[in-house]
mmCIF file of C-alpha atoms in Angstrom:
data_model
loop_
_atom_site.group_PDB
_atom_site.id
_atom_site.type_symbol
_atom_site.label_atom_id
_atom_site.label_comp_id
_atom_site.label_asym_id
_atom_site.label_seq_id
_atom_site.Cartn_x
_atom_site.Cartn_y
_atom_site.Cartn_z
ATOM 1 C CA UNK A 1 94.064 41.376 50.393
ATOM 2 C CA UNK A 2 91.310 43.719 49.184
ATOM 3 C CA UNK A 3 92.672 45.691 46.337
ATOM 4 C CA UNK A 4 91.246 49.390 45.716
ATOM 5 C CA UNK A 5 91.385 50.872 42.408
ATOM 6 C CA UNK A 6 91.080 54.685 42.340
ATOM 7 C CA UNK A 7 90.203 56.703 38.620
ATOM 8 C CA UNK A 8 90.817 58.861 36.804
ATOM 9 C CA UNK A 9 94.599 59.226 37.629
ATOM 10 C CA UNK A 10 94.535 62.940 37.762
ATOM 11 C CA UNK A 11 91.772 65.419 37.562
ATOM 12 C CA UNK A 12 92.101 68.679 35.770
ATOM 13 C CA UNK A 13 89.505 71.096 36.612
ATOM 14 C CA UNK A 14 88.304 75.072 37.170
ATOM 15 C CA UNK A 15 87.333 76.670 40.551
ATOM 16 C CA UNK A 16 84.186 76.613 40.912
ATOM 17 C CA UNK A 17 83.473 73.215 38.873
ATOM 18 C CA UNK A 18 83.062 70.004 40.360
ATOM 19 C CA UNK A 19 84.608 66.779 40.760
ATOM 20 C CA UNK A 20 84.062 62.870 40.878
ATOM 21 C CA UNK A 21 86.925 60.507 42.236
ATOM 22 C CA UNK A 22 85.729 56.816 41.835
ATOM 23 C CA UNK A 23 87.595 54.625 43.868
ATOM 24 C CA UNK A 24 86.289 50.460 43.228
ATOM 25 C CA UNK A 25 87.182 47.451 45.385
ATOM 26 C CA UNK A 26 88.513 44.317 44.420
ATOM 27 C CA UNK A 27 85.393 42.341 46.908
ATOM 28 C CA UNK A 28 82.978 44.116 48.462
ATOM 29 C CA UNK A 29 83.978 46.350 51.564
ATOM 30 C CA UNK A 30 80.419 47.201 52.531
ATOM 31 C CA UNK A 31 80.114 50.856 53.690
ATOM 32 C CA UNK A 32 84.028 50.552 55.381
ATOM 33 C CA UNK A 33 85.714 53.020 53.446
ATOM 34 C CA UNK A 34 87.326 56.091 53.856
ATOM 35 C CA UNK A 35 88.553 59.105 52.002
ATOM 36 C CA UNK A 36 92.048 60.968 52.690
ATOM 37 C CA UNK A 37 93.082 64.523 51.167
ATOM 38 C CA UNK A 38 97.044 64.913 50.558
ATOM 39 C CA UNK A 39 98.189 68.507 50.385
ATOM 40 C CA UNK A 40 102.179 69.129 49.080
ATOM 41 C CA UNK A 41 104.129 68.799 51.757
ATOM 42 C CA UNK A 42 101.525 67.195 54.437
ATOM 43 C CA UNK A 43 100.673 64.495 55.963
ATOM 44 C CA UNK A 44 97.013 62.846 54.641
ATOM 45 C CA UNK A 45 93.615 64.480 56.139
ATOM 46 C CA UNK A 46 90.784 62.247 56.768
ATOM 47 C CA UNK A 47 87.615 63.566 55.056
ATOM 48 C CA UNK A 48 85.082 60.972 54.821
ATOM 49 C CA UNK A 49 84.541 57.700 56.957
ATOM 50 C CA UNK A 50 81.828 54.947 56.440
ATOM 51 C CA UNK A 51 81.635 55.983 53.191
ATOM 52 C CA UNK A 52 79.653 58.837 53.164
ATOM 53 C CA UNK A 53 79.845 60.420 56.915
ATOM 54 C CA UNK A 54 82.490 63.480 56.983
ATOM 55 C CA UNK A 55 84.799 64.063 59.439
ATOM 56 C CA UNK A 56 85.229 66.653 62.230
ATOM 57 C CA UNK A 57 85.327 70.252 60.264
ATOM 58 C CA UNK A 58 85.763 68.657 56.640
ATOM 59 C CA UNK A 59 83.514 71.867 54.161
ATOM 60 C CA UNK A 60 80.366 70.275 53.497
ATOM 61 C CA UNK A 61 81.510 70.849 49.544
ATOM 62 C CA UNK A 62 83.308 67.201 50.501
ATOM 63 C CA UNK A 63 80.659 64.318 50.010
ATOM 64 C CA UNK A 64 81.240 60.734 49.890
ATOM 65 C CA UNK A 65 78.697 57.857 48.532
ATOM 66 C CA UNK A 66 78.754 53.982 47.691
ATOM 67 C CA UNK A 67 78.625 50.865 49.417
ATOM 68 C CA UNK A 68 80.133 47.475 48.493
ATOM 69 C CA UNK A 69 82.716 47.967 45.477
ATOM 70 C CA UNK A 70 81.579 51.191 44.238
ATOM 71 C CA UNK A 71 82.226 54.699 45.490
ATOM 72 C CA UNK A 72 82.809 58.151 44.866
ATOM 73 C CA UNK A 73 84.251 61.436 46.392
ATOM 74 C CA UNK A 74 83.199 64.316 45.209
ATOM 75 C CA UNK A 75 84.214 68.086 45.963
ATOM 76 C CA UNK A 76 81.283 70.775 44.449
ATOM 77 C CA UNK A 77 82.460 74.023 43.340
ATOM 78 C CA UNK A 78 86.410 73.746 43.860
ATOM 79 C CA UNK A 79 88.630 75.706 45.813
ATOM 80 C CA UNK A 80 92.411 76.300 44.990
ATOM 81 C CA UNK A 81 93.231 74.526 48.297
ATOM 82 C CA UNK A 82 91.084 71.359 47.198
ATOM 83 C CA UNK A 83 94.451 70.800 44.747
ATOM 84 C CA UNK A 84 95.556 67.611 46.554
ATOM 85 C CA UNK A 85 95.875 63.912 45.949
ATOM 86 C CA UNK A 86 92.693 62.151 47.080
ATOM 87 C CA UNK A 87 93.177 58.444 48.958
ATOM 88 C CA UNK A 88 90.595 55.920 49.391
ATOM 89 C CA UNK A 89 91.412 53.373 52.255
ATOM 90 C CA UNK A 90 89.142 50.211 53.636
ATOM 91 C CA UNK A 91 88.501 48.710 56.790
ATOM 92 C CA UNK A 92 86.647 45.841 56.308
ATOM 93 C CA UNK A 93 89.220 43.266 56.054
ATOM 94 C CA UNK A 94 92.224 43.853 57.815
ATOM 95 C CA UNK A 95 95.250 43.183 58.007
ATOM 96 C CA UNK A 96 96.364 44.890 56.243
ATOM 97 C CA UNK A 97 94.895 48.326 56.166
ATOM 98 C CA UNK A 98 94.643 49.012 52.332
ATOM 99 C CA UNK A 99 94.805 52.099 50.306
ATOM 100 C CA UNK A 100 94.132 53.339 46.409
ATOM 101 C CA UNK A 101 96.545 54.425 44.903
ATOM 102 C CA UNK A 102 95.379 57.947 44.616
ATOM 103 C CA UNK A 103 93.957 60.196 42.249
ATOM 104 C CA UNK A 104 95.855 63.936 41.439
ATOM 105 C CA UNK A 105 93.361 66.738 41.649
ATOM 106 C CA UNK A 106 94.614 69.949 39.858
ATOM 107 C CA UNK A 107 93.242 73.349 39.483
ATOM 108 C CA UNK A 108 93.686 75.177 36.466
ATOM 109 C CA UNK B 1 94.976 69.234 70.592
ATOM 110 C CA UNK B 2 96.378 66.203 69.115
ATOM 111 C CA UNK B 3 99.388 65.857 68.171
ATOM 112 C CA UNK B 4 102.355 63.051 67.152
ATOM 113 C CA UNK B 5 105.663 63.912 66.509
ATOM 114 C CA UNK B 6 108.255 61.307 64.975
ATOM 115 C CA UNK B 7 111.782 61.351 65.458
ATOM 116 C CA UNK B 8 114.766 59.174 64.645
ATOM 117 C CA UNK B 9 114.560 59.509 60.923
ATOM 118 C CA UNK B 10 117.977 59.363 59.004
ATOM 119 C CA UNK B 11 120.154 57.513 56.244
ATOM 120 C CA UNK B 12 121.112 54.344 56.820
ATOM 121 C CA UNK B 13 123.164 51.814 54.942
ATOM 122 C CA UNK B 14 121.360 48.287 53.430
ATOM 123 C CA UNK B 15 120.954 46.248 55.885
ATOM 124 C CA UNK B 16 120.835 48.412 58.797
ATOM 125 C CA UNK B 17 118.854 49.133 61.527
ATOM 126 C CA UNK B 18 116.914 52.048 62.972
ATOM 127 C CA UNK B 19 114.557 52.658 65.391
ATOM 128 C CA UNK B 20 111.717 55.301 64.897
ATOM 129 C CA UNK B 21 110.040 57.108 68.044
ATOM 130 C CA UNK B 22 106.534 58.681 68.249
ATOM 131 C CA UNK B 23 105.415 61.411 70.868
ATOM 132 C CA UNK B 24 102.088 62.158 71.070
ATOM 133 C CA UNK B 25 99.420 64.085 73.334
ATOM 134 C CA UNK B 26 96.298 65.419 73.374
ATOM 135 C CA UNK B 27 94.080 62.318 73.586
ATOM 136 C CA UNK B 28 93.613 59.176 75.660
ATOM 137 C CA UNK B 29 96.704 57.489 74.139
ATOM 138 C CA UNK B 30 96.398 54.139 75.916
ATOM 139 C CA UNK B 31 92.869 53.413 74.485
ATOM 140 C CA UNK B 32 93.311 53.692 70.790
ATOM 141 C CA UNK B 33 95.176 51.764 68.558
ATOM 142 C CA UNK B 34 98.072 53.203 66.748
ATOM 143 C CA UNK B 35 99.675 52.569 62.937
ATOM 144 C CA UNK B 36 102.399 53.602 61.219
ATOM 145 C CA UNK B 37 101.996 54.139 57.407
ATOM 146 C CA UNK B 38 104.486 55.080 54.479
ATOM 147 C CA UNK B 39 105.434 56.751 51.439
ATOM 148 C CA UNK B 40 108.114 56.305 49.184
ATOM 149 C CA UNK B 41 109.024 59.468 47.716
ATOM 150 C CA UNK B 42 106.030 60.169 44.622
ATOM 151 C CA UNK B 43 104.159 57.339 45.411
ATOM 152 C CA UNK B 44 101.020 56.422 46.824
ATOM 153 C CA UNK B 45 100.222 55.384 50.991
ATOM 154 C CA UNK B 46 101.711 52.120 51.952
ATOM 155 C CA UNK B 47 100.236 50.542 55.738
ATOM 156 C CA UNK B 48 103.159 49.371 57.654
ATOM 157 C CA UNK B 49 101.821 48.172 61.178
ATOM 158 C CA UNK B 50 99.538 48.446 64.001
ATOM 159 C CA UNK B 51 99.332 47.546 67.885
ATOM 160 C CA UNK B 52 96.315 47.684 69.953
ATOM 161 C CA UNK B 53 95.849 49.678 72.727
ATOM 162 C CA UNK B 54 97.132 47.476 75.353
ATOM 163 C CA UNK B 55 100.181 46.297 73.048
ATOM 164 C CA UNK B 56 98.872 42.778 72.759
ATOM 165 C CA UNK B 57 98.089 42.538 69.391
ATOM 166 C CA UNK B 58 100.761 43.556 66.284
ATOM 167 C CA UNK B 59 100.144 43.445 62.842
ATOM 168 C CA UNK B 60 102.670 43.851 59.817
ATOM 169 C CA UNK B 61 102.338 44.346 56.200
ATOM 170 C CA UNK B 62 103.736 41.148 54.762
ATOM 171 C CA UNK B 63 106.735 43.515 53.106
ATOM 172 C CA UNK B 64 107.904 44.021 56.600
ATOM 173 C CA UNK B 65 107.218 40.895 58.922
ATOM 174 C CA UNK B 66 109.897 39.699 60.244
ATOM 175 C CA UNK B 67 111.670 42.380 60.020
ATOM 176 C CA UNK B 68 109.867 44.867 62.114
ATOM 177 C CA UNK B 69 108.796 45.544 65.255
ATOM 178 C CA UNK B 70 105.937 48.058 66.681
ATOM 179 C CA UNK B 71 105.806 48.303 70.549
ATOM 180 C CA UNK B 72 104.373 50.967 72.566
ATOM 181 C CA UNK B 73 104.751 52.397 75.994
ATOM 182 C CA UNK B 74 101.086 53.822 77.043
ATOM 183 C CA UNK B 75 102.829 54.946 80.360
ATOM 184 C CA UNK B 76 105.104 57.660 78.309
ATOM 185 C CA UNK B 77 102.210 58.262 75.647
ATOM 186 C CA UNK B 78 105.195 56.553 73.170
ATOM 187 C CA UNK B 79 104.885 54.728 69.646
ATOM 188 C CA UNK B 80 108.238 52.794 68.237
ATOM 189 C CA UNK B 81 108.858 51.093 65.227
ATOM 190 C CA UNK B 82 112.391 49.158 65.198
ATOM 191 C CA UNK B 83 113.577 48.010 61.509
ATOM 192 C CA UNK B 84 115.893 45.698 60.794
ATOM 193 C CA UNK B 85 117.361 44.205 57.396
ATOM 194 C CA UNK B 86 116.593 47.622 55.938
ATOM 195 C CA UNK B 87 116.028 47.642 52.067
ATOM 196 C CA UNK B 88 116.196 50.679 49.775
ATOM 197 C CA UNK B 89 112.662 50.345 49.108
ATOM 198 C CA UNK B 90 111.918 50.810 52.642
ATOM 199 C CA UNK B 91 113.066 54.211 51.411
ATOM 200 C CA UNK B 92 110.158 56.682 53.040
ATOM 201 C CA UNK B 93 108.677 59.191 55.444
ATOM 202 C CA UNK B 94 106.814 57.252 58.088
ATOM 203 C CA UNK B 95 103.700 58.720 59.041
ATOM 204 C CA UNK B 96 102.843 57.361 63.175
ATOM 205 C CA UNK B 97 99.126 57.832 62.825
ATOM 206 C CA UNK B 98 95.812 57.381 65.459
ATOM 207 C CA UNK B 99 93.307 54.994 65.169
ATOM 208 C CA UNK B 100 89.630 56.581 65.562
ATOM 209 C CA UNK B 101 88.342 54.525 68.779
ATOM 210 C CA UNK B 102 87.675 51.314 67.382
ATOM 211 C CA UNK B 103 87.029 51.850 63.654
ATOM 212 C CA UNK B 104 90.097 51.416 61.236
ATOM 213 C CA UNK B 105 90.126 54.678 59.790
ATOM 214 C CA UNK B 106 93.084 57.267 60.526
ATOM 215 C CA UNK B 107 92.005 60.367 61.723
ATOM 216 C CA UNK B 108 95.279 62.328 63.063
ATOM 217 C CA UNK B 109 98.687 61.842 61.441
ATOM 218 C CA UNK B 110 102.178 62.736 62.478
ATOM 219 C CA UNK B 111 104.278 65.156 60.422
ATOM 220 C CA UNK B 112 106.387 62.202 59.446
ATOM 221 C CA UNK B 113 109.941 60.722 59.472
ATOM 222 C CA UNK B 114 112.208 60.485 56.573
ATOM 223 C CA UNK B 115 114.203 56.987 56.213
ATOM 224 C CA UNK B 116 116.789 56.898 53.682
ATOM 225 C CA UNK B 117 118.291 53.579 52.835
ATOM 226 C CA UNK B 118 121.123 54.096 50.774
ATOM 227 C CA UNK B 119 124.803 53.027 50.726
#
């Protein structure tokens, strides 16, 4: 099973400032990954497919970049409602359908 | 729009059984594949299964084979997961989610069920 690795854990940060998930995979998942936004209290949102293409009406603040075992998330000049947990999940080699274990984006 | 709605969420006792439903509309239901995905209460997203479109194919984290079963009905627009031999750390909402056409990534979620396994 491909492993993914998400970091930093949790992400304390300003509105306005930016920020950089990194989410790494155990083998490479070429360009097959995708990023998920958590909100309390609701289900997952998917923000980013193929690694870098955003989904239907995801802010263009949300941009997504790597390919192979490397790749990153980041949000540019946060908004209170970006205070979520972040998921990276991968397609490439399936089953099963794997996910990071998240990383904890919080707004001061 | 799209939607899923899961019901049949409740506590059961170790060892138990339960069967979750899935209602959704709002897109070609019959020609996507369908999942359902966890989360244990303050952790992370946990895959659970999947069934192709046509119901042919099933897939199972290895946590759950053998113990449960996805099915669909395409007819009734319907998603089911049945769970036997239920554990307390089956202990989660259970998200029925859809399949963009062909592509492994999840791009509408349900509102989610809550299982309890507890005695």
């Amino acid at each position: 099973d491909i492993v993914l690795t998400q970091s930093p854990a949790t992400l304390s940060l300003s509105p306005g400032e930016s920020a950089t998930l990194s989410c790494r995979a155990s083998q490479s998942v070429s360009s097959s990954l995708a990023w998920y936004q958590q909100r309390p209290g609701q289900p997952p949102r998917l923000l980013i497919y193929d690694a870098s293409n955003r989904a239907a009406g995801i802010p263009a603040r949300f941009s997504g970049s790597g390919s192979g075992t490397d790749f990153s998330l980041t949000i540019s000049s946060l908004e209170p409602e970006d205070s979520a947990i972040y998921y990276c999940q991968q397609r490439k080699s399936w089953p099963p359908w794997t996910f990071g274990q998240g990383t904890t984006v919080e707004l001061k | 729009q799209v939607q899923m709605v899961e019901s049949g969420g409740s506590v059961v006792q170790p060892g138990g059984s339960q069967r979750l439903s899935c209602a959704a509309s709002g897109f070609p239901f019959s020609r996507v594949t369908m999942h359902w995905v966890r989360q244990a209460p303050g952790k992370g997203l946990d895959w659970v299964a999947a069934i192709s479109r046509d119901g042919d194919r099933k897939f199972y984290a290895r946590s759950v084979e053998g113990r449960f079963t996805i099915s669909r009905d395409n007819s009734d627009y319907s998603l089911f997961l049945q769970m036997n031999g239920l554990r307390p750390d089956d202990t989660a909402i259970y998200y029925c989610v859809k399949e963009i056409l062909g592509t492994g990534y999840l791009d509408f979620w349900g509102q989610g069920a809550l299982v309890t396994v507890s005695s």
